Coordinates of C-alpha atoms and ligand atoms in Angstrom, one line a residue:
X21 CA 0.0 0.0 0.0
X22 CA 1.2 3.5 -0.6
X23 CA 1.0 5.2 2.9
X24 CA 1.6 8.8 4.1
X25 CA 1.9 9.7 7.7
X26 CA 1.6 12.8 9.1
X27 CA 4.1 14.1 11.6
X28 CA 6.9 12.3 12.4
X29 CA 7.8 12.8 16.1
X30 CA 7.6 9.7 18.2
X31 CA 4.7 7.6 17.2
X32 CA 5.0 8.7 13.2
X33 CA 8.4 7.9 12.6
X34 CA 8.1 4.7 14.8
X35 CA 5.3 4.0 12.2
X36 CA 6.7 4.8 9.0
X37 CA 9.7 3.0 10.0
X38 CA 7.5 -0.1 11.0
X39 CA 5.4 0.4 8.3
X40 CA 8.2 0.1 5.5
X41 CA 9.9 -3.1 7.5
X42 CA 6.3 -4.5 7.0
X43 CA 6.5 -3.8 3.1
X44 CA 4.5 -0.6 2.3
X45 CA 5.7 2.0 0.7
X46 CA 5.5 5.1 3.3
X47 CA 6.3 8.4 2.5
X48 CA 6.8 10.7 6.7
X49 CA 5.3 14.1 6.0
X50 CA 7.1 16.4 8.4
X51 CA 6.4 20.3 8.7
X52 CA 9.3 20.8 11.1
X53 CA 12.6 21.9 9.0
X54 CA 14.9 20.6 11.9
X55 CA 13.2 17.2 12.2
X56 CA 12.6 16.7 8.2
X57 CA 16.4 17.4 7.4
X58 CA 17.4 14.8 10.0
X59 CA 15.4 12.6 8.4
X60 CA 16.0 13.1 4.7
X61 CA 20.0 12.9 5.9
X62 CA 18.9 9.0 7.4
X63 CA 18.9 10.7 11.1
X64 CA 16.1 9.8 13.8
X65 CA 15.2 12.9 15.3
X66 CA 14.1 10.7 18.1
X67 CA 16.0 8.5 20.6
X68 CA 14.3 4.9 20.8
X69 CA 16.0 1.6 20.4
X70 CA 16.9 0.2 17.7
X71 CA 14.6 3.3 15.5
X72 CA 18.1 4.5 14.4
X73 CA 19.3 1.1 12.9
X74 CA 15.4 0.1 11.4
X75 CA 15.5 3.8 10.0
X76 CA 18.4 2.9 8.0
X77 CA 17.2 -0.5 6.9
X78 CA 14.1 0.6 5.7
X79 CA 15.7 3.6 3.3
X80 CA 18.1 1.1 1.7
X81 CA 14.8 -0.7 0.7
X82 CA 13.7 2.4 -1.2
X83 CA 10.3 1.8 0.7
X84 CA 10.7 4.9 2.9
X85 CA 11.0 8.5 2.0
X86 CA 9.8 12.0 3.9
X87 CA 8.3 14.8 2.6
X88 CA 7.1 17.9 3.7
X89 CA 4.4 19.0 1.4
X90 CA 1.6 15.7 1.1
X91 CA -0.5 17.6 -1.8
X92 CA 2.3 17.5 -4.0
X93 CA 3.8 13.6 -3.3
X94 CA 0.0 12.7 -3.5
X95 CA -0.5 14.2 -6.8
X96 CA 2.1 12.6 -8.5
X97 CA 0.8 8.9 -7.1
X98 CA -2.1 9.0 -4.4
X99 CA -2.1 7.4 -1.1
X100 CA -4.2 5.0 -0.2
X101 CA -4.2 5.4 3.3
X102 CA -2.9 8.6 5.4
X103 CA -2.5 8.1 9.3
X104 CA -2.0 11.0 11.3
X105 CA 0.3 11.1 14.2
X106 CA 0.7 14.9 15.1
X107 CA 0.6 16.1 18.4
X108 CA -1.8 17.3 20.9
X109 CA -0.1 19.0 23.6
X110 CA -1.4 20.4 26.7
X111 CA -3.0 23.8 26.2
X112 CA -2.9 26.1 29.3
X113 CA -6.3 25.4 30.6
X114 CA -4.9 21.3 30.5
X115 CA -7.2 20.7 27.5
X116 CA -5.7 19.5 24.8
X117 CA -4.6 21.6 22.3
X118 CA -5.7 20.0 18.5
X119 CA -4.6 22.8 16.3
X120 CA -2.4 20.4 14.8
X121 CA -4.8 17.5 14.3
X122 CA -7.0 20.3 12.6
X123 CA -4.5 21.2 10.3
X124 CA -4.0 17.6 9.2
X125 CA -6.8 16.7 8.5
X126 CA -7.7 19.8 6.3
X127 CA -4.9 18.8 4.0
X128 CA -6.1 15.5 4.0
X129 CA -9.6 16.4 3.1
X130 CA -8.2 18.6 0.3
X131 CA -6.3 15.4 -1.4
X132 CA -7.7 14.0 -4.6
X133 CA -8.7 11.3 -5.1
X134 CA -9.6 11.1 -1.4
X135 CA -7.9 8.5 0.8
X136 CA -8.7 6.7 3.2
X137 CA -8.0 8.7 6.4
X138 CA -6.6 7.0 10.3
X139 CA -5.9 9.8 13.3
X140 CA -3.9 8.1 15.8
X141 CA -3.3 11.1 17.7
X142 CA -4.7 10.8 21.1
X143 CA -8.0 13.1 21.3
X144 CA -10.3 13.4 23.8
X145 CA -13.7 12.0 23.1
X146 CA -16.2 13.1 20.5
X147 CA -13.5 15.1 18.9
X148 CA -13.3 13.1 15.8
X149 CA -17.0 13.7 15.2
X150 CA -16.6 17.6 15.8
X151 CA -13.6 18.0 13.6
X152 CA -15.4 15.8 10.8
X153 CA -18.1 18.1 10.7
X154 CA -16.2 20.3 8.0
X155 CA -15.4 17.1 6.3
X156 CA -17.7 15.4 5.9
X157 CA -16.5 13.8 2.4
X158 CA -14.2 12.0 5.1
X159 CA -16.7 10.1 7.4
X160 CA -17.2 6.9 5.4
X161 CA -13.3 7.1 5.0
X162 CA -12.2 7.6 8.3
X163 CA -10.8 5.8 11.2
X164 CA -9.5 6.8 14.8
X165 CA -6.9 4.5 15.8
X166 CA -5.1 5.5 19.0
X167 CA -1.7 4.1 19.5
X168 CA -0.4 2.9 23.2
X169 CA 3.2 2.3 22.3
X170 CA 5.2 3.2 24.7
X171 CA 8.6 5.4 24.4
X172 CA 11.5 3.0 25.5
X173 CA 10.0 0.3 23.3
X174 CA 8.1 1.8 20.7
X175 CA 9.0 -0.4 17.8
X176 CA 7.9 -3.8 19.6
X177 CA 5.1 -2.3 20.7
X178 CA 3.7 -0.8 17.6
X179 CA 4.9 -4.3 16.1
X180 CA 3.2 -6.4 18.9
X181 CA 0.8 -4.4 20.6
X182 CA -1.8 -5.9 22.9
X183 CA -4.9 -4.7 21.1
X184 CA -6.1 -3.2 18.2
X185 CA -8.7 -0.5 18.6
X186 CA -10.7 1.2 15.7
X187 CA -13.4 3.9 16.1
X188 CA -15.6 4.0 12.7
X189 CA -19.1 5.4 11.3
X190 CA -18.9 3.1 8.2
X191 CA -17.1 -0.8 7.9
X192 CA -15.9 0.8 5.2
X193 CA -12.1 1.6 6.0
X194 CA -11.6 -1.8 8.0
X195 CA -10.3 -3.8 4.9
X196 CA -7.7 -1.0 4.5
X197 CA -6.6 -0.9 8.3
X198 CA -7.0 -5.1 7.7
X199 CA -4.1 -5.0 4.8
X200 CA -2.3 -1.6 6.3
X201 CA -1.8 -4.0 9.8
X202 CA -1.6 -7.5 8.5
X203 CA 0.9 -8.7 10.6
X204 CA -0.9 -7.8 13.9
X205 CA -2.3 -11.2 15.3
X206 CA -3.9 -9.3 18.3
X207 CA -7.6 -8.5 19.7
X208 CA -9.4 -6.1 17.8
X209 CA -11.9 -3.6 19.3
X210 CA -14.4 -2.6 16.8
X211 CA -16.7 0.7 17.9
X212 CA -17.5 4.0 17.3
X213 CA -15.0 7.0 17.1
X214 CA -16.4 8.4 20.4
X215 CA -15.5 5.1 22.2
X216 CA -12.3 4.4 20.7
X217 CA -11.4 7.7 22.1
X218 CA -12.4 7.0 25.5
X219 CA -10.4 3.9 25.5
X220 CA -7.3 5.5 24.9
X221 CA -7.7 8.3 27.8
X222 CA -9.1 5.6 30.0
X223 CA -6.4 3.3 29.5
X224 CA -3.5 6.4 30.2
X225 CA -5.5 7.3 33.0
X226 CA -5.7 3.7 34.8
X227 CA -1.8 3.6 34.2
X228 CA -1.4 6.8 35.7
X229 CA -3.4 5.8 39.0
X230 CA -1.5 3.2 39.1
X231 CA 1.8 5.1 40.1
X232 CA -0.1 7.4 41.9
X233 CA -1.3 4.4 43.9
X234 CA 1.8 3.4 43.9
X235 CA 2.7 6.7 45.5
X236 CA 0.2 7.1 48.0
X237 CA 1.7 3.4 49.6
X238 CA 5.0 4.5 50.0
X239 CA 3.7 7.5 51.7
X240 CA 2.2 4.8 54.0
X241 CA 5.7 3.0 54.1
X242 CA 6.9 5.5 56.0
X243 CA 7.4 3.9 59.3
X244 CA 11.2 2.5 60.0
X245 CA 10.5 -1.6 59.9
X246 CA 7.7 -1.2 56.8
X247 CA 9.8 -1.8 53.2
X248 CA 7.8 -0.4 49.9
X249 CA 9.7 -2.2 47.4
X250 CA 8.7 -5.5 49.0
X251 CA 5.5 -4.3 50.0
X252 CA 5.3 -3.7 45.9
X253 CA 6.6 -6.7 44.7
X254 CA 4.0 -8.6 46.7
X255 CA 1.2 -6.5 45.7
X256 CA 2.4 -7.1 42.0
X257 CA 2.9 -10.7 42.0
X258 CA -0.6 -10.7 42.1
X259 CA -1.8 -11.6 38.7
X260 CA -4.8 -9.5 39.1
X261 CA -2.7 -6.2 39.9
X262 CA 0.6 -6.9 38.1
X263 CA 4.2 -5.2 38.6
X264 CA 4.1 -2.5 35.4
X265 CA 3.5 1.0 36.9
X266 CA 3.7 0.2 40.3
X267 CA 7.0 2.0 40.7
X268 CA 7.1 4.7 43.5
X269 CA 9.2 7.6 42.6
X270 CA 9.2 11.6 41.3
X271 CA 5.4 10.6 39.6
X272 CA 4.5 9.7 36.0
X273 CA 6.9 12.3 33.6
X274 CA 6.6 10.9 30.4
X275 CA 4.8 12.7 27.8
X276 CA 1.2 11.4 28.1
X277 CA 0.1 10.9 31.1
X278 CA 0.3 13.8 32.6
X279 CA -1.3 15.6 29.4
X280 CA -3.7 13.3 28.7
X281 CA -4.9 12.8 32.5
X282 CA -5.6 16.7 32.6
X283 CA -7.3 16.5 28.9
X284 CA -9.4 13.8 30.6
X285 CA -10.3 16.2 33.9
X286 CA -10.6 19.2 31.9
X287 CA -13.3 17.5 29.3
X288 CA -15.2 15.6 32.5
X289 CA -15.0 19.5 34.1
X290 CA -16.8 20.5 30.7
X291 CA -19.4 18.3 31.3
X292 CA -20.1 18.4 34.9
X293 CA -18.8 14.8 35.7
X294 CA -17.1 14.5 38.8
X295 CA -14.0 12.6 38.9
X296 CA -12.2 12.1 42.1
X297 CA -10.5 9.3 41.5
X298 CA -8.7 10.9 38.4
X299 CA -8.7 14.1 40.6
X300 CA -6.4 12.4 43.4
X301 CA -4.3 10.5 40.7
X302 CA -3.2 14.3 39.1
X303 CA -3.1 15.7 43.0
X304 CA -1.0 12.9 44.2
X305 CA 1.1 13.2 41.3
X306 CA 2.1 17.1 41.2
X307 CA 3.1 17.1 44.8
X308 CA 5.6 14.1 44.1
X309 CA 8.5 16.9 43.4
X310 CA 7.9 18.4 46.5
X311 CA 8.5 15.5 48.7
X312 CA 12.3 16.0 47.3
X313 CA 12.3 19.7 48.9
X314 CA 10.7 18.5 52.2
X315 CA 13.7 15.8 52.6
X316 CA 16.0 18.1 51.7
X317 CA 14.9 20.6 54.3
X318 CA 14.6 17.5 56.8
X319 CA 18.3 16.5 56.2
X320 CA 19.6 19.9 55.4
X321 CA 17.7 22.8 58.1
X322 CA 15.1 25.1 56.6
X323 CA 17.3 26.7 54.7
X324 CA 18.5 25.5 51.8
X325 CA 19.9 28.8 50.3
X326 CA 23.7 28.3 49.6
X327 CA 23.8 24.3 49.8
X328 CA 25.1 22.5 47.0
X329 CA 22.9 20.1 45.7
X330 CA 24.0 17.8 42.5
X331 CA 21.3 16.4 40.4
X332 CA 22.0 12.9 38.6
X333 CA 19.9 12.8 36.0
X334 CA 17.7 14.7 34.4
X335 CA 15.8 12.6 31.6
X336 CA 12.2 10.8 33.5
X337 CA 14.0 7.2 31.6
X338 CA 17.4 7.0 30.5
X339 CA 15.7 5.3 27.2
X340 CA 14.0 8.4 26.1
X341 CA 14.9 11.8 25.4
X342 CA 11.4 13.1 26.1
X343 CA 11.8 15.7 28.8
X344 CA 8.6 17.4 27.8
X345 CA 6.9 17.0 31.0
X346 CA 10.2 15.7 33.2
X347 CA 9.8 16.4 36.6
X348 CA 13.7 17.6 36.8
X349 CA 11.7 19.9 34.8
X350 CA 10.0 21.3 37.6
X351 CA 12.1 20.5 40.7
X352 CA 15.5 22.1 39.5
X353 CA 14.1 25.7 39.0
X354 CA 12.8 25.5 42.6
X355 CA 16.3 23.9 43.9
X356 CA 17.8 26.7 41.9
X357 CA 15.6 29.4 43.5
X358 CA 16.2 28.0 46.5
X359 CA 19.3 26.3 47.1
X360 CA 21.2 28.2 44.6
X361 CA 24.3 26.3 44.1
X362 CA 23.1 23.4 42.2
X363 CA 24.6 21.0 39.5
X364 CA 23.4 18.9 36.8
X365 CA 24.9 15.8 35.7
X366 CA 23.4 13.5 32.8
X367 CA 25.3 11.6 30.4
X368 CA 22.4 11.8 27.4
X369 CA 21.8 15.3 27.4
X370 CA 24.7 18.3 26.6
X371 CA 25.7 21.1 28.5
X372 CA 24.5 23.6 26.1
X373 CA 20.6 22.2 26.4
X374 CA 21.4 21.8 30.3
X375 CA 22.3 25.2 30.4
X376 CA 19.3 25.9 28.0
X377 CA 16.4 23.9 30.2
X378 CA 18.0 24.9 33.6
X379 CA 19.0 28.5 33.8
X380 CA 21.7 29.0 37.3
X381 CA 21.9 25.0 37.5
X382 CA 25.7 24.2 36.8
X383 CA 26.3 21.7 34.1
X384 CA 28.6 19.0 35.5
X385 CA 30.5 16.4 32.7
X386 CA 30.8 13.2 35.2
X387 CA 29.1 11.7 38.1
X388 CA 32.1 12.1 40.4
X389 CA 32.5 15.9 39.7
X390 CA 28.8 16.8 40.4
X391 CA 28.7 15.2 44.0
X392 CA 32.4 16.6 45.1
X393 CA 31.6 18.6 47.8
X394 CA 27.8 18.9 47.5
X395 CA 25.9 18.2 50.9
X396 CA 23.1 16.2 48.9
X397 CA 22.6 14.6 45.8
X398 CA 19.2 13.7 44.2
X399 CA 18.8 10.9 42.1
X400 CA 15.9 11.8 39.1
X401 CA 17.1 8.9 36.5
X402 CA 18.0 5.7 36.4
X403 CA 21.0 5.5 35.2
X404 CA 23.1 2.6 35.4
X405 CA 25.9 4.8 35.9
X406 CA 24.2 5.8 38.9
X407 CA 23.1 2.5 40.1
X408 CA 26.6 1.0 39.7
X409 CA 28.5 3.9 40.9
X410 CA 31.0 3.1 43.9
X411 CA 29.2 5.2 46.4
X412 CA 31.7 4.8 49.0
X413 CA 34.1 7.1 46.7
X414 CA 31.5 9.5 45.9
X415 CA 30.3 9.4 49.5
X416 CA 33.9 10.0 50.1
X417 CA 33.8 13.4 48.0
X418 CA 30.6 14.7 49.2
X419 CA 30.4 17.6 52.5
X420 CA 28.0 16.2 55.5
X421 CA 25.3 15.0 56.0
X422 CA 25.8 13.5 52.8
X423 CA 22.6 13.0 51.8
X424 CA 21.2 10.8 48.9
X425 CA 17.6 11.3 47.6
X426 CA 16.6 8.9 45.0
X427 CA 13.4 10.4 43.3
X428 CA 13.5 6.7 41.4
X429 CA 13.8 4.4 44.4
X430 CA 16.8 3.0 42.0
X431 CA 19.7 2.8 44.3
X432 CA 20.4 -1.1 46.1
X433 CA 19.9 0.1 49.8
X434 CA 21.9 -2.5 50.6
X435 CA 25.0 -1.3 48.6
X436 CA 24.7 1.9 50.3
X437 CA 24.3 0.7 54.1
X438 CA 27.3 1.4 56.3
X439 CA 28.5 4.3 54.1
X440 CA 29.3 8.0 55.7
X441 CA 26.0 8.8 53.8
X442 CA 22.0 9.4 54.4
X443 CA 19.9 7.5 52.2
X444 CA 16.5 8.7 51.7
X445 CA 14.3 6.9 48.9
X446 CA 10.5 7.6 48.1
X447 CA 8.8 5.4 50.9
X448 CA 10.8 3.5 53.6
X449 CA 13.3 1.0 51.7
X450 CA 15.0 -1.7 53.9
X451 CA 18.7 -3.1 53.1
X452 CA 17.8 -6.8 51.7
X453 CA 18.3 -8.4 55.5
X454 CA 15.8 -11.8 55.6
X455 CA 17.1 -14.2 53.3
X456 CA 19.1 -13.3 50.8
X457 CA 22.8 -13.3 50.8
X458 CA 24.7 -10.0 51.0
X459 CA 24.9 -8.5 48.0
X460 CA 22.6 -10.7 46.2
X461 CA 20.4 -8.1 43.5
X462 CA 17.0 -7.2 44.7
X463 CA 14.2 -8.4 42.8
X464 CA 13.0 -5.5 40.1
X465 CA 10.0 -3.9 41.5
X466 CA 8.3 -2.9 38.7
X467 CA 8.0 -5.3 35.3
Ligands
NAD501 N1 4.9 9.8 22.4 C1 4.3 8.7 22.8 O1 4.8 7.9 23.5 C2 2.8 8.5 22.4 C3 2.2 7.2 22.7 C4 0.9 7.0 22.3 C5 0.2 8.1 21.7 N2 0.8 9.3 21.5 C6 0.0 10.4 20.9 O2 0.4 10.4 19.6 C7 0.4 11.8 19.1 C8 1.8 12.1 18.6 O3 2.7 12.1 19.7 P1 4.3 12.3 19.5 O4 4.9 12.2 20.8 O5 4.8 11.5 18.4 O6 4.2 13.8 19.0 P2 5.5 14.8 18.6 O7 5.1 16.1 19.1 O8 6.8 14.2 19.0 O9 5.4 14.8 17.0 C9 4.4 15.4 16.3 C10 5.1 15.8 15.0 O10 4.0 16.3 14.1 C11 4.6 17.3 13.3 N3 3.4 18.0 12.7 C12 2.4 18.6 13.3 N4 1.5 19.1 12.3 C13 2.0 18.7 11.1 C14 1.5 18.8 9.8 N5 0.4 19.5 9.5 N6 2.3 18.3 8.8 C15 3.5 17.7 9.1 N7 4.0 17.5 10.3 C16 3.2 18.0 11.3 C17 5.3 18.2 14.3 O11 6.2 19.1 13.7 C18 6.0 17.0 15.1 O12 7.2 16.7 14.6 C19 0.0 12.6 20.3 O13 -1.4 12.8 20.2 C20 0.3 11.7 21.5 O14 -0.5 12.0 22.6 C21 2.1 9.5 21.9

């Protein structure tokens, strides 16, 4: 099939790269001049694994291409099918903003002959019936199609994903969503537009209460003798429950979920639903950073102006350079502001964009330089740099008290016990002492 998608930021390219590996011929229409250079020179403009080395495959095939202008590559041989994978970022009131889905879709509904038309962009519900109003040559044509990939492992999952869901007025587009996902051996839902939207913002939302749930317990684990990462694991094991998202830490940073969790409680405002549980789920979930500041001020005194604080980390994953909605996004201006005298380490992301994203925070080129002499050090990222460090050196470097805040609950608590250090996780965490030998690794508590 001859396939066009529109914008190529995480999900599009992801798609067209898939797409092409699956055999179609997929042209990535790409406004952004940045983005659509990197891509015409064979660069990913986005960090996933294995995107960079697919990319390539995929253009020696001849089957992939980019564009920026779909009119003119449709003219000269029409799509059959366009997806559109633009964004639809937060506005300021938390609704989301679909200027860009708009836009797409007008230049879709100008194309002749008409295709047939899938928005995977995530929209919240009933939008796919108000923006086909003006179009409504479209509505036998189109289908909504949201995509749950997830960044760290957006190829498999776009490849393997555990359900297909279509929103449609007419049957008419399934044969072409049949042939344009052949490969996919999964369930399909089958509903209308309205639905299929609802799924996708329910579906962010239950992940997102889960970490907020998450949360909450290890605000529970607070007393010395209780442990959240086993209290976690057991909780997961459960095959009911499960282990993904069950991770305490900073709160849910990736791009989505917090954006689509306030597109969901501004459109439930709109329409006089009350939502608690989605309410306490965002609540829980913006006071997260703070509990880094209130730890700080326990370890440090009240005041934390003129303390030198290093932060490792700054991406929410080390497998994604998304940092739209990071919390190191929120909680290093306020260190700044308040501390003053802080550093920045991470080994995926430059000085120059450090110095960029964090105005006043110093940009530090290794671990070992960012904790010499600071009096805390708060972990935001997983790095195995981090995780493997020899903290008895760095502990070694650092002024008292020495304090260690992992925002990730990442560090081995048992590594760290009996070093001239504070360790201060999210939740209690207890050194592994019943039953496992020293040193042995800790179970991973979250799948
Ligand atoms: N990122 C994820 O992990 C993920 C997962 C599932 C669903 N989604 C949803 O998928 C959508 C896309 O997300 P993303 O993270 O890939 O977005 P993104 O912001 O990374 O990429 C969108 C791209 O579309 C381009 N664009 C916008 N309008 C265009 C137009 N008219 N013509 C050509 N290019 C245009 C932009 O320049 C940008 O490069 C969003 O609705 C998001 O909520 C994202």
């Amino acid at each position: 099939m001859r396939v066009a998608i529109i914008g190529q930021g995480y999900v599009g390219v992801t798609g067209a790269v898939a797409l092409a590996r699956q055999g179609h011929q997929v042209t990535g229409i790409e406004r952004e001049p940045a983005r659509l250079a990197a891509l015409e020179a064979g660069r990913t403009p986005v960090s996933e694994p294995g995107l960079q080395d697919e990319l390539s495959l995929a253009r020696e095939t001849g089957r992939l291409s980019f564009s920026s202008d779909l009119a003119h590559s449709h003219l000269r041989q029409p799509y059959d099918v366009v997806l559109i994978t633009v964004g639809t970022p937060p506005g300021e009131t938390g609704a989301a903003d679909l200027s860009q889905v708009t836009s797409a879709l007008a230049e879709v509904a100008a194309l002749l002959p008409p295709p047939a038309v899938v928005l995977k962009s995530t929209v919240p519900p009933g939008s796919s019936a108000r923006l086909l109003q003006a179009h409504p040559q479209l509505r036998d044509r189109y289908a909504y199609n949201p995509e749950f990939l997830n960044q760290g492992s957006a190829l498999d999952d776009w490849t393997a994903p555990a359900r297909t869901v279509v929103g449609l007025w007419s049957r008419d587009p399934l044969p072409v969503l049949h042939e344009l996902y052949g490969a996919l051996t999964c369930p399909w839902v089958v509903t209308t537009p309205d639905t299929a939207e609802m799924i996708k913002y329910a579906s962010n939302t239950f992940l997102a209460m889960k970490i907020s749930f998450a949360n909450e317990c290890a605000r529970l684990c607070a007393a010395p003798d209780l442990d959240i990462d086993k209290v976690m694991q057991g909780v997961g094991l459960d095959p009911r429950i499960g282990h993904a998202f069950l991770q305490p830490g900073l709160g849910f940073g990736d791009s989505c979920l917090p954006k689509d969790t306030a597109a969901l409680a501004h459109w439930a405002a709109g329409r006089g639903v009350d939502t608690p549980l989605l309410d306490a789920t965002i609540a829980v979930n913006r006071a997260q950073p703070g509990l880094v500041r209130d730890v700080l001020r326990e370890e440090l005194g009240e005041q934390l102006a003129g303390c030198a604080i290093a932060v490792l980390g700054v991406r929410y994953e080390p497998w994604s350079d998304d940092l739209r909605a990071a919390p190191s996004r929120v909680l290093i201006p306020r260190l700044v502001a308040e501390a003053g005298a802080v550093r920045v380490w991470d080994p995926a992301v430059g000085a120059e964009q450090m110095r960029q994203l964090f105005p006043g925070a110093r940009p530090c080129t290794d671990l070992k330089s960012a904790v010499q002499g600071a009096r805390a050090a708060v972990v935001l990222t997983e790095w195995p740099e981090t995780i493997e460090a020899d903290w008895s050196l760095l502990a070694a470097g650092m002024a008292p008290p020495a304090v260690v805040v992992d925002g990730k609950n990442c560090l081995l608590p048992e590594r760290l016990a009996g070093l001239p250090l504070t360790y201060r996780g999210i939740g209690n965490r207890l050194p592994d002492r019943v039953g496992a030998p020293a040193g042995a690794p800790r179970p991973a508590p979250s799948a």
